[in-house]
Amino acid sequence: MPNYQPVKGTHDIYGKEAIGMRYIEAVLGAACELYGYKEIIVPSMEYTEVFARGTGEGSDIVRKEMYTFLDKGDRSITLRPEFTAGVMRAIISNKLYAGDLPLKLYYQGPAFRYERPQLGRYRQFHQFGVEEVGLDSSRADAECICLAVSALQMLGFENVKLKINSLGDNETRAAYREALVKYFSEHIDEMCDDCKERIKLNPLRILDCKVEHDQEIAKGAPRIKDYLSEASEKRFYETLNIINAMGIDYEIDENLVRGLDYYSEVVFEIHLTSPENKDYGAVCGGGHYGGLIKGLGGPDLAGVGFAMGLERVYSLMEDSHLLDHIEEGVDLYVMPVGDKVLDEAFEITMACRSFGYSTETPLAALKFGAMFKKAEHLGAKYALIVGEEEMIHGILKIKNLQSQEQKEISLENLQEELDKIFHEGHEEHHHHCHCHEE
Ligand code: ATP
Ligand code: MG
């Protein structure tokens, strides 16, 4: 039996959701531009080594979640499970580090992970994120975190909850790792299979385990803050001070370790609460990274970045009614009254579009009542009524479909007349500004 179902964990995005996703991308992109970031568009696939090395052999993503296949030339290829490793590869391939530093890049697009599909979790999903490379400082880290928070505020969220932690430098993590192994060795028999692996590969990740019993055990584990080197501690508090001065609330979460191998120093996550308390998981995760670029064969440059899950952002916006305003209808619905004016109606429609008004018209004759139903369905603001008799005199009727007010306008000055009408009634909303062209 052929299987014509969508691939498990994938979803089609259409209608309101497609408009919403594009709107979110536009607002996030505009936020990035305010902070001096430029877009980078990278391939959806890389040689598997890029992620194995970049994302990290010890990460859940590389161990279990990647879509990896051999191409016809027997090369191992992987669909990106995240962007950072690929963006770093692009920075190295194109020697972008040779220009002005820091490099500030943002990206968006689909990512692929073989995970169990559930609320807020797909196998193909969309990420939006940034990387700032080449300036190793607490201020760069803080700026990046400010961007994540203010980008979400620009989307209308007021309840942005920032969780933050420091993983320290290499010495910090080496000492802490040892302490964790010592502690968890005594409990590992009662912990999940993943944790049994983690204790060997990357014990820090045990703190990230979502199994309840394991979380209980993790509560008794040594705390990283007791292992932070003096330099890391100072750096962490500098970052917190800057964030604080920007009026951003945060909560230090000592169990926050993040799922990828390359992080050091500050790491953070952003959580948003839905009005119905649905748990979609974190909407944003990120942090500082040290050896990543060097590990991929580039120069020794540090970076900081974050990634957001757009499906989760969309669902939360939808639940919080933050997308209601973008359900925009067309500006004009051109109504030919009778067969004889179909051509004229079509010409008028094309003219209105060239003036910058979104315009629809039935391409076949419809009854008057049916046209009004259509106009309502399309959410049209005005109806332009093209009558046989009026056309002889070069006159159209325009009807405000909300107030039902109707008046005559001359075809000759159509553009001026429309501009006048739309500017009067929609001062707060310029008609040329559609949601996808921020
Ligand atoms: P989680 O803990 O929820 O698995 P993560 O730490 O694996 O998240 P990151 O690798 O930091 O996630 O990715 C950044 C963001 O991408 C997450 O905060 C989340 O919003 C989103 N995301 C991650 N995995 C998925 C998925 N399978 N489906 C939808 N969104 C996802
Ligand atoms: Mg994950």
GROMACS .gro file of C-alpha atoms and ligand atoms in nm:
model
  470
    1MET     CA    1   0.000   0.000   0.000
    2PRO     CA    2   0.147   0.335  -0.097
    3ASN     CA    3   0.158   0.587   0.186
    4TYR     CA    4   0.033   0.927   0.081
    5GLN     CA    5   0.011   1.065   0.433
    6PRO     CA    6   0.236   1.350   0.546
    7VAL     CA    7   0.558   1.220   0.699
    8LYS     CA    8   0.507   1.160   1.072
    9GLY     CA    9   0.588   1.473   1.269
   10THR     CA   10   0.562   1.708   0.970
   11HIS     CA   11   0.281   1.954   0.916
   12ASP     CA   12   0.149   2.167   0.634
   13ILE     CA   13   0.128   2.537   0.707
   14TYR     CA   14  -0.144   2.728   0.525
   15GLY     CA   15  -0.406   2.998   0.565
   16LYS     CA   16  -0.387   3.193   0.886
   17GLU     CA   17  -0.090   2.998   1.018
   18ALA     CA   18   0.117   3.072   0.706
   19ILE     CA   19   0.036   3.443   0.736
   20GLY     CA   20   0.116   3.429   1.107
   21MET     CA   21   0.449   3.251   1.059
   22ARG     CA   22   0.559   3.503   0.794
   23TYR     CA   23   0.450   3.788   1.018
   24ILE     CA   24   0.655   3.648   1.307
   25GLU     CA   25   0.960   3.608   1.083
   26ALA     CA   26   0.921   3.967   0.960
   27VAL     CA   27   0.896   4.112   1.311
   28LEU     CA   28   1.190   3.905   1.437
   29GLY     CA   29   1.393   4.005   1.131
   30ALA     CA   30   1.312   4.372   1.191
   31ALA     CA   31   1.421   4.336   1.555
   32CYS     CA   32   1.753   4.188   1.439
   33GLU     CA   33   1.808   4.469   1.190
   34LEU     CA   34   1.761   4.720   1.474
   35TYR     CA   35   2.051   4.548   1.647
   36GLY     CA   36   2.270   4.549   1.336
   37TYR     CA   37   2.229   4.185   1.238
   38LYS     CA   38   2.222   4.079   0.871
   39GLU     CA   39   2.052   3.773   0.732
   40ILE     CA   40   2.244   3.465   0.622
   41ILE     CA   41   2.079   3.190   0.419
   42VAL     CA   42   2.254   2.856   0.457
   43PRO     CA   43   2.185   2.514   0.303
   44SER     CA   44   1.935   2.281   0.469
   45MET     CA   45   2.191   2.001   0.461
   46GLU     CA   46   2.556   1.965   0.551
   47TYR     CA   47   2.807   1.686   0.557
   48THR     CA   48   2.732   1.489   0.871
   49GLU     CA   49   3.069   1.581   1.028
   50VAL     CA   50   2.959   1.944   1.056
   51PHE     CA   51   2.690   1.853   1.308
   52ALA     CA   52   2.878   1.559   1.461
   53ARG     CA   53   3.164   1.794   1.540
   54GLY     CA   54   2.974   2.119   1.573
   55THR     CA   55   2.657   2.025   1.757
   56GLY     CA   56   2.858   1.762   1.940
   57GLU     CA   57   2.890   1.384   1.953
   58GLY     CA   58   2.759   1.382   2.309
   59SER     CA   59   2.438   1.572   2.235
   60ASP     CA   60   2.098   1.403   2.215
   61ILE     CA   61   2.057   1.563   1.875
   62VAL     CA   62   2.360   1.393   1.722
   63ARG     CA   63   2.311   1.067   1.907
   64LYS     CA   64   1.944   1.013   1.830
   65GLU     CA   65   1.770   1.287   1.641
   66MET     CA   66   1.944   1.341   1.308
   67TYR     CA   67   1.812   1.266   0.962
   68THR     CA   68   2.128   1.125   0.807
   69PHE     CA   69   2.157   0.949   0.471
   70LEU     CA   70   2.413   0.855   0.210
   71ASP     CA   71   2.375   1.046  -0.115
   72LYS     CA   72   2.429   0.877  -0.450
   73GLY     CA   73   2.798   0.961  -0.426
   74ASP     CA   74   2.819   0.775  -0.092
   75ARG     CA   75   2.868   1.093   0.112
   76SER     CA   76   2.703   1.109   0.450
   77ILE     CA   77   2.462   1.401   0.451
   78THR     CA   78   2.247   1.532   0.735
   79LEU     CA   79   1.940   1.755   0.726
   80ARG     CA   80   2.015   2.035   0.970
   81PRO     CA   81   1.883   1.965   1.319
   82GLU     CA   82   1.986   2.320   1.417
   83PHE     CA   83   2.156   2.612   1.245
   84THR     CA   84   2.455   2.709   1.457
   85ALA     CA   85   2.698   2.443   1.332
   86GLY     CA   86   2.606   2.515   0.969
   87VAL     CA   87   2.633   2.891   1.014
   88MET     CA   88   2.979   2.846   1.168
   89ARG     CA   89   3.074   2.624   0.873
   90ALA     CA   90   2.954   2.904   0.639
   91ILE     CA   91   3.157   3.163   0.830
   92ILE     CA   92   3.467   2.948   0.786
   93SER     CA   93   3.399   2.847   0.422
   94ASN     CA   94   3.352   3.210   0.319
   95LYS     CA   95   3.617   3.351   0.555
   96LEU     CA   96   3.358   3.590   0.693
   97TYR     CA   97   3.571   3.623   1.005
   98ALA     CA   98   3.832   3.811   0.797
   99GLY     CA   99   3.603   4.115   0.778
  100ASP     CA  100   3.486   4.347   1.048
  101LEU     CA  101   3.414   4.177   1.381
  102PRO     CA  102   3.185   4.100   1.548
  103LEU     CA  103   2.990   3.931   1.276
  104LYS     CA  104   2.619   3.960   1.345
  105LEU     CA  105   2.404   3.717   1.153
  106TYR     CA  106   2.045   3.602   1.172
  107TYR     CA  107   1.878   3.310   1.000
  108GLN     CA  108   1.547   3.136   0.961
  109GLY     CA  109   1.415   2.818   0.807
  110PRO     CA  110   1.319   2.457   0.866
  111ALA     CA  111   1.513   2.223   1.095
  112PHE     CA  112   1.475   1.846   1.122
  113ARG     CA  113   1.490   1.624   1.429
  114TYR     CA  114   1.377   1.267   1.475
  115GLU     CA  115   1.187   1.315   1.800
  116ARG     CA  116   0.857   1.187   1.937
  117PRO     CA  117   0.595   1.425   1.796
  118GLN     CA  118   0.381   1.597   2.060
  119LEU     CA  119   0.250   1.942   2.153
  120GLY     CA  120   0.505   2.197   2.031
  121ARG     CA  121   0.737   1.925   1.902
  122TYR     CA  122   0.767   1.827   1.538
  123ARG     CA  123   1.011   1.642   1.316
  124GLN     CA  124   1.028   1.931   1.074
  125PHE     CA  125   0.991   2.265   1.247
  126HIS     CA  126   1.110   2.619   1.193
  127GLN     CA  127   1.376   2.811   1.373
  128PHE     CA  128   1.473   3.174   1.381
  129GLY     CA  129   1.802   3.263   1.541
  130VAL     CA  130   2.111   3.477   1.555
  131GLU     CA  131   2.485   3.436   1.596
  132GLU     CA  132   2.725   3.708   1.705
  133VAL     CA  133   3.082   3.598   1.645
  134GLY     CA  134   3.422   3.742   1.727
  135LEU     CA  135   3.365   3.950   2.040
  136ASP     CA  136   3.423   3.750   2.355
  137SER     CA  137   3.262   3.966   2.622
  138SER     CA  138   2.992   3.974   2.882
  139ARG     CA  139   2.848   4.275   2.704
  140ALA     CA  140   2.813   4.090   2.374
  141ASP     CA  141   2.640   3.807   2.561
  142ALA     CA  142   2.406   4.055   2.730
  143GLU     CA  143   2.325   4.231   2.403
  144CYS     CA  144   2.225   3.902   2.246
  145ILE     CA  145   1.998   3.817   2.538
  146CYS     CA  146   1.841   4.165   2.522
  147LEU     CA  147   1.769   4.106   2.154
  148ALA     CA  148   1.593   3.776   2.225
  149VAL     CA  149   1.376   3.936   2.491
  150SER     CA  150   1.295   4.253   2.299
  151ALA     CA  151   1.220   4.059   1.979
  152LEU     CA  152   0.954   3.863   2.170
  153GLN     CA  153   0.824   4.185   2.323
  154MET     CA  154   0.796   4.334   1.974
  155LEU     CA  155   0.564   4.043   1.893
  156GLY     CA  156   0.346   4.157   2.182
  157PHE     CA  157   0.445   3.918   2.462
  158GLU     CA  158   0.443   4.078   2.804
  159ASN     CA  159   0.515   3.772   3.016
  160VAL     CA  160   0.865   3.694   2.888
  161LYS     CA  161   1.038   3.467   3.140
  162LEU     CA  162   1.416   3.456   3.107
  163LYS     CA  163   1.601   3.168   3.273
  164ILE     CA  164   1.975   3.203   3.287
  165ASN     CA  165   2.278   3.016   3.413
  166SER     CA  166   2.653   3.004   3.370
  167LEU     CA  167   2.836   2.689   3.266
  168GLY     CA  168   3.169   2.858   3.331
  169ASP     CA  169   3.493   2.816   3.141
  170ASN     CA  170   3.674   2.491   3.060
  171GLU     CA  171   3.829   2.456   3.406
  172THR     CA  172   3.492   2.516   3.569
  173ARG     CA  173   3.323   2.248   3.365
  174ALA     CA  174   3.605   1.996   3.411
  175ALA     CA  175   3.588   2.029   3.789
  176TYR     CA  176   3.209   2.029   3.790
  177ARG     CA  177   3.188   1.728   3.561
  178GLU     CA  178   3.402   1.532   3.802
  179ALA     CA  179   3.180   1.629   4.094
  180LEU     CA  180   2.867   1.529   3.902
  181VAL     CA  181   3.005   1.190   3.804
  182LYS     CA  182   3.089   1.125   4.167
  183TYR     CA  183   2.739   1.222   4.281
  184PHE     CA  184   2.538   1.048   4.009
  185SER     CA  185   2.743   0.726   4.017
  186GLU     CA  186   2.568   0.649   4.343
  187HIS     CA  187   2.222   0.688   4.188
  188ILE     CA  188   2.269   0.587   3.828
  189ASP     CA  189   2.111   0.241   3.870
  190GLU     CA  190   1.770   0.397   3.937
  191MET     CA  191   1.799   0.649   3.652
  192CYS     CA  192   1.678   0.632   3.290
  193ASP     CA  193   1.877   0.469   3.011
  194ASP     CA  194   1.959   0.806   2.860
  195CYS     CA  195   2.116   0.920   3.185
  196LYS     CA  196   2.319   0.599   3.199
  197GLU     CA  197   2.464   0.709   2.864
  198ARG     CA  198   2.495   1.072   2.967
  199ILE     CA  199   2.705   0.997   3.272
  200LYS     CA  200   2.966   0.854   3.035
  201LEU     CA  201   2.936   1.101   2.749
  202ASN     CA  202   2.835   1.428   2.911
  203PRO     CA  203   2.728   1.419   3.276
  204LEU     CA  204   2.615   1.784   3.267
  205ARG     CA  205   2.328   1.678   3.046
  206ILE     CA  206   2.179   1.469   3.326
  207LEU     CA  207   2.060   1.795   3.482
  208ASP     CA  208   1.855   1.849   3.166
  209CYS     CA  209   1.677   1.511   3.193
  210LYS     CA  210   1.299   1.542   3.172
  211VAL     CA  211   1.221   1.216   3.359
  212GLU     CA  212   1.060   1.310   3.691
  213HIS     CA  213   1.244   1.063   3.915
  214ASP     CA  214   1.577   1.170   3.761
  215GLN     CA  215   1.490   1.534   3.821
  216GLU     CA  216   1.434   1.451   4.189
  217ILE     CA  217   1.778   1.294   4.209
  218ALA     CA  218   1.931   1.590   4.024
  219LYS     CA  219   1.800   1.822   4.295
  220GLY     CA  220   2.061   1.682   4.531
  221ALA     CA  221   2.348   1.721   4.283
  222PRO     CA  222   2.638   1.963   4.336
  223ARG     CA  223   2.563   2.317   4.212
  224ILE     CA  224   2.768   2.466   3.930
  225LYS     CA  225   2.786   2.805   4.098
  226ASP     CA  226   3.012   2.651   4.363
  227TYR     CA  227   3.254   2.551   4.088
  228LEU     CA  228   3.263   2.870   3.879
  229SER     CA  229   3.614   3.009   3.836
  230GLU     CA  230   3.662   3.365   3.953
  231ALA     CA  231   3.676   3.492   3.594
  232SER     CA  232   3.355   3.308   3.497
  233GLU     CA  233   3.174   3.429   3.806
  234LYS     CA  234   3.274   3.789   3.736
  235ARG     CA  235   3.168   3.758   3.375
  236PHE     CA  236   2.832   3.607   3.470
  237TYR     CA  237   2.755   3.889   3.712
  238GLU     CA  238   2.857   4.151   3.455
  239THR     CA  239   2.609   4.001   3.211
  240LEU     CA  240   2.336   3.989   3.474
  241ASN     CA  241   2.401   4.351   3.567
  242ILE     CA  242   2.362   4.471   3.210
  243ILE     CA  243   2.042   4.272   3.166
  244ASN     CA  244   1.914   4.409   3.493
  245ALA     CA  245   1.995   4.765   3.392
  246MET     CA  246   1.788   4.711   3.077
  247GLY     CA  247   1.491   4.633   3.298
  248ILE     CA  248   1.475   4.267   3.202
  249ASP     CA  249   1.363   4.023   3.472
  250TYR     CA  250   1.549   3.697   3.498
  251GLU     CA  251   1.561   3.389   3.711
  252ILE     CA  252   1.885   3.200   3.769
  253ASP     CA  253   1.820   2.833   3.694
  254GLU     CA  254   2.106   2.621   3.816
  255ASN     CA  255   1.983   2.315   3.629
  256LEU     CA  256   1.984   2.491   3.296
  257VAL     CA  257   2.260   2.329   3.089
  258ARG     CA  258   2.117   2.333   2.734
  259GLY     CA  259   2.118   2.039   2.498
  260LEU     CA  260   2.415   2.111   2.275
  261ASP     CA  261   2.780   2.043   2.342
  262TYR     CA  262   2.934   2.374   2.247
  263TYR     CA  263   2.812   2.604   2.522
  264SER     CA  264   3.028   2.770   2.788
  265GLU     CA  265   2.977   3.068   3.018
  266VAL     CA  266   2.627   3.212   2.996
  267VAL     CA  267   2.334   3.000   2.875
  268PHE     CA  268   1.969   3.098   2.873
  269GLU     CA  269   1.618   2.995   2.781
  270ILE     CA  270   1.299   3.190   2.740
  271HIS     CA  271   0.964   3.052   2.845
  272LEU     CA  272   0.624   3.203   2.782
  273THR     CA  273   0.304   3.104   2.952
  274SER     CA  274  -0.006   3.042   2.747
  275PRO     CA  275  -0.335   3.176   2.887
  276GLU     CA  276  -0.464   2.817   2.916
  277ASN     CA  277  -0.135   2.703   3.071
  278LYS     CA  278  -0.048   2.477   2.780
  279ASP     CA  279   0.312   2.367   2.791
  280TYR     CA  280   0.475   2.407   2.453
  281GLY     CA  281   0.826   2.401   2.604
  282ALA     CA  282   1.088   2.672   2.576
  283VAL     CA  283   1.043   2.917   2.287
  284CYS     CA  284   1.407   3.022   2.281
  285GLY     CA  285   1.739   2.878   2.385
  286GLY     CA  286   2.091   3.003   2.349
  287GLY     CA  287   2.417   3.099   2.502
  288HIS     CA  288   2.785   3.166   2.462
  289TYR     CA  289   3.017   2.924   2.285
  290GLY     CA  290   3.392   2.903   2.292
  291GLY     CA  291   3.569   2.633   2.092
  292LEU     CA  292   3.304   2.575   1.827
  293ILE     CA  293   3.461   2.761   1.534
  294LYS     CA  294   3.807   2.631   1.610
  295GLY     CA  295   3.668   2.280   1.639
  296LEU     CA  296   3.536   2.310   1.284
  297GLY     CA  297   3.876   2.412   1.149
  298GLY     CA  298   3.836   2.791   1.177
  299PRO     CA  299   4.010   3.050   1.390
  300ASP     CA  300   3.971   3.062   1.767
  301LEU     CA  301   3.673   3.295   1.790
  302ALA     CA  302   3.400   3.290   2.049
  303GLY     CA  303   3.037   3.358   1.977
  304VAL     CA  304   2.695   3.395   2.130
  305GLY     CA  305   2.356   3.313   1.984
  306PHE     CA  306   2.005   3.185   2.029
  307ALA     CA  307   1.738   3.000   1.837
  308MET     CA  308   1.362   3.028   1.865
  309GLY     CA  309   1.105   2.766   1.770
  310LEU     CA  310   0.857   2.942   1.544
  311GLU     CA  311   0.575   2.688   1.578
  312ARG     CA  312   0.585   2.737   1.954
  313VAL     CA  313   0.594   3.116   1.916
  314TYR     CA  314   0.301   3.096   1.677
  315SER     CA  315   0.090   2.876   1.906
  316LEU     CA  316   0.152   3.106   2.201
  317MET     CA  317   0.067   3.415   1.997
  318GLU     CA  318  -0.249   3.250   1.872
  319ASP     CA  319  -0.354   3.148   2.226
  320SER     CA  320  -0.276   3.498   2.356
  321HIS     CA  321  -0.471   3.668   2.075
  322LEU     CA  322  -0.159   3.845   1.955
  323LEU     CA  323  -0.229   3.758   1.593
  324ASP     CA  324  -0.589   3.875   1.571
  325HIS     CA  325  -0.487   4.203   1.406
  326ILE     CA  326  -0.318   4.036   1.109
  327GLU     CA  327  -0.630   3.860   0.990
  328GLU     CA  328  -0.654   4.117   0.718
  329GLY     CA  329  -0.904   4.113   0.437
  330VAL     CA  330  -0.866   4.270   0.096
  331ASP     CA  331  -0.898   4.645   0.048
  332LEU     CA  332  -1.144   4.635  -0.239
  333TYR     CA  333  -1.394   4.400  -0.392
  334VAL     CA  334  -1.489   4.506  -0.745
  335MET     CA  335  -1.847   4.411  -0.831
  336PRO     CA  336  -1.953   4.393  -1.196
  337VAL     CA  337  -2.329   4.432  -1.218
  338GLY     CA  338  -2.415   4.212  -1.514
  339ASP     CA  339  -2.216   4.033  -1.786
  340LYS     CA  340  -2.159   4.342  -1.995
  341VAL     CA  341  -1.919   4.509  -1.753
  342LEU     CA  342  -1.703   4.205  -1.672
  343ASP     CA  343  -1.416   4.337  -1.884
  344GLU     CA  344  -1.435   4.684  -1.731
  345ALA     CA  345  -1.447   4.535  -1.382
  346PHE     CA  346  -1.137   4.333  -1.457
  347GLU     CA  347  -0.953   4.641  -1.588
  348ILE     CA  348  -1.053   4.841  -1.281
  349THR     CA  349  -0.935   4.557  -1.060
  350MET     CA  350  -0.596   4.553  -1.228
  351ALA     CA  351  -0.572   4.931  -1.199
  352CYS     CA  352  -0.652   4.923  -0.825
  353ARG     CA  353  -0.383   4.660  -0.773
  354SER     CA  354  -0.132   4.878  -0.956
  355PHE     CA  355  -0.222   5.162  -0.715
  356GLY     CA  356  -0.121   4.933  -0.427
  357TYR     CA  357  -0.464   4.819  -0.307
  358SER     CA  358  -0.529   4.449  -0.262
  359THR     CA  359  -0.826   4.389  -0.485
  360GLU     CA  360  -1.048   4.096  -0.580
  361THR     CA  361  -1.326   4.057  -0.833
  362PRO     CA  362  -1.538   3.760  -0.942
  363LEU     CA  363  -1.404   3.655  -1.281
  364ALA     CA  364  -1.746   3.528  -1.381
  365ALA     CA  365  -2.082   3.701  -1.345
  366LEU     CA  366  -2.237   3.664  -1.002
  367LYS     CA  367  -2.565   3.781  -0.857
  368PHE     CA  368  -2.549   4.101  -0.654
  369GLY     CA  369  -2.628   3.925  -0.325
  370ALA     CA  370  -2.369   3.654  -0.391
  371MET     CA  371  -2.106   3.922  -0.452
  372PHE     CA  372  -2.176   4.083  -0.117
  373LYS     CA  373  -2.141   3.744   0.049
  374LYS     CA  374  -1.807   3.697  -0.126
  375ALA     CA  375  -1.692   4.043  -0.022
  376GLU     CA  376  -1.778   3.965   0.336
  377HIS     CA  377  -1.601   3.631   0.315
  378LEU     CA  378  -1.288   3.804   0.184
  379GLY     CA  379  -1.309   4.064   0.458
  380ALA     CA  380  -1.319   4.342   0.198
  381LYS     CA  381  -1.317   4.696   0.333
  382TYR     CA  382  -1.493   4.854   0.035
  383ALA     CA  383  -1.699   4.738  -0.257
  384LEU     CA  384  -1.645   4.910  -0.590
  385ILE     CA  385  -1.966   4.871  -0.785
  386VAL     CA  386  -1.933   4.872  -1.161
  387GLY     CA  387  -2.275   4.935  -1.320
  388GLU     CA  388  -2.352   4.944  -1.691
  389GLU     CA  389  -2.534   5.272  -1.672
  390GLU     CA  390  -2.271   5.442  -1.453
  391MET     CA  391  -1.983   5.327  -1.672
  392ILE     CA  392  -2.125   5.527  -1.961
  393HIS     CA  393  -2.072   5.836  -1.748
  394GLY     CA  394  -1.737   5.722  -1.611
  395ILE     CA  395  -1.874   5.681  -1.261
  396LEU     CA  396  -1.832   5.407  -0.999
  397LYS     CA  397  -2.002   5.355  -0.668
  398ILE     CA  398  -1.789   5.283  -0.366
  399LYS     CA  399  -1.946   5.134  -0.057
  400ASN     CA  400  -1.787   5.115   0.284
  401LEU     CA  401  -1.877   4.762   0.386
  402GLN     CA  402  -1.861   4.841   0.754
  403SER     CA  403  -2.061   5.162   0.775
  404GLN     CA  404  -2.263   5.078   0.460
  405GLU     CA  405  -2.204   5.438   0.346
  406GLN     CA  406  -2.198   5.469  -0.029
  407LYS     CA  407  -2.088   5.741  -0.267
  408GLU     CA  408  -2.000   5.800  -0.628
  409ILE     CA  409  -1.646   5.851  -0.753
  410SER     CA  410  -1.516   5.928  -1.098
  411LEU     CA  411  -1.325   5.663  -1.284
  412GLU     CA  412  -1.091   5.923  -1.423
  413ASN     CA  413  -0.953   6.016  -1.080
  414LEU     CA  414  -0.977   5.667  -0.938
  415GLN     CA  415  -0.635   5.663  -0.776
  416GLU     CA  416  -0.673   6.005  -0.608
  417GLU     CA  417  -1.024   5.918  -0.493
  418LEU     CA  418  -0.912   5.588  -0.343
  419ASP     CA  419  -0.610   5.744  -0.175
  420LYS     CA  420  -0.838   6.004  -0.019
  421ILE     CA  421  -1.086   5.746   0.107
  422PHE     CA  422  -0.824   5.509   0.244
  423HIS     CA  423  -0.625   5.784   0.415
  424GLU     CA  424  -0.931   5.930   0.583
  425GLY     CA  425  -1.065   5.606   0.720
  426HIS     CA  426  -0.742   5.421   0.792
  427GLU     CA  427  -0.505   5.680   0.926
  428GLU     CA  428  -0.363   5.426   1.171
  429HIS     CA  429  -0.310   5.162   0.907
  430HIS     CA  430  -0.142   5.252   0.582
  431HIS     CA  431  -0.269   5.037   0.300
  432HIS     CA  432   0.070   4.975   0.143
  433CYS     CA  433   0.193   4.817   0.464
  434HIS     CA  434   0.109   4.449   0.446
  435CYS     CA  435   0.218   4.223   0.723
  436HIS     CA  436   0.481   4.038   0.521
  437GLU     CA  437   0.661   4.352   0.406
  438GLU     CA  438   0.768   4.503   0.738
  439ATP     P1  439   1.370   2.115   2.403
  439ATP     O1  440   1.432   2.117   2.536
  439ATP     O2  441   1.228   2.166   2.401
  439ATP     O3  442   1.387   1.984   2.332
  439ATP     P2  443   1.605   2.210   2.274
  439ATP     O4  444   1.691   2.255   2.384
  439ATP     O5  445   1.627   2.078   2.211
  439ATP     O6  446   1.450   2.223   2.316
  439ATP     P3  447   1.718   2.402   2.092
  439ATP     O7  448   1.809   2.306   2.027
  439ATP     O8  449   1.771   2.502   2.185
  439ATP     O9  450   1.599   2.320   2.161
  439ATP    O10  451   1.631   2.475   1.981
  439ATP     C1  452   1.583   2.609   1.997
  439ATP     C2  453   1.433   2.612   2.000
  439ATP    O11  454   1.378   2.537   1.892
  439ATP     C3  455   1.369   2.553   2.122
  439ATP    O12  456   1.369   2.643   2.229
  439ATP     C4  457   1.230   2.524   2.074
  439ATP    O13  458   1.149   2.641   2.079
  439ATP     C5  459   1.251   2.487   1.930
  439ATP     N1  460   1.247   2.341   1.911
  439ATP     C6  461   1.343   2.250   1.942
  439ATP     N2  462   1.306   2.127   1.905
  439ATP     C7  463   1.182   2.139   1.848
  439ATP     C8  464   1.090   2.047   1.787
  439ATP     N3  465   1.117   1.917   1.775
  439ATP     N4  466   0.974   2.097   1.739
  439ATP     C9  467   0.944   2.228   1.748
  439ATP     N5  468   1.027   2.320   1.804
  439ATP    C10  469   1.144   2.276   1.852
  440MG      MG  470   1.540   1.890   2.225
   0.00000   0.00000   0.00000
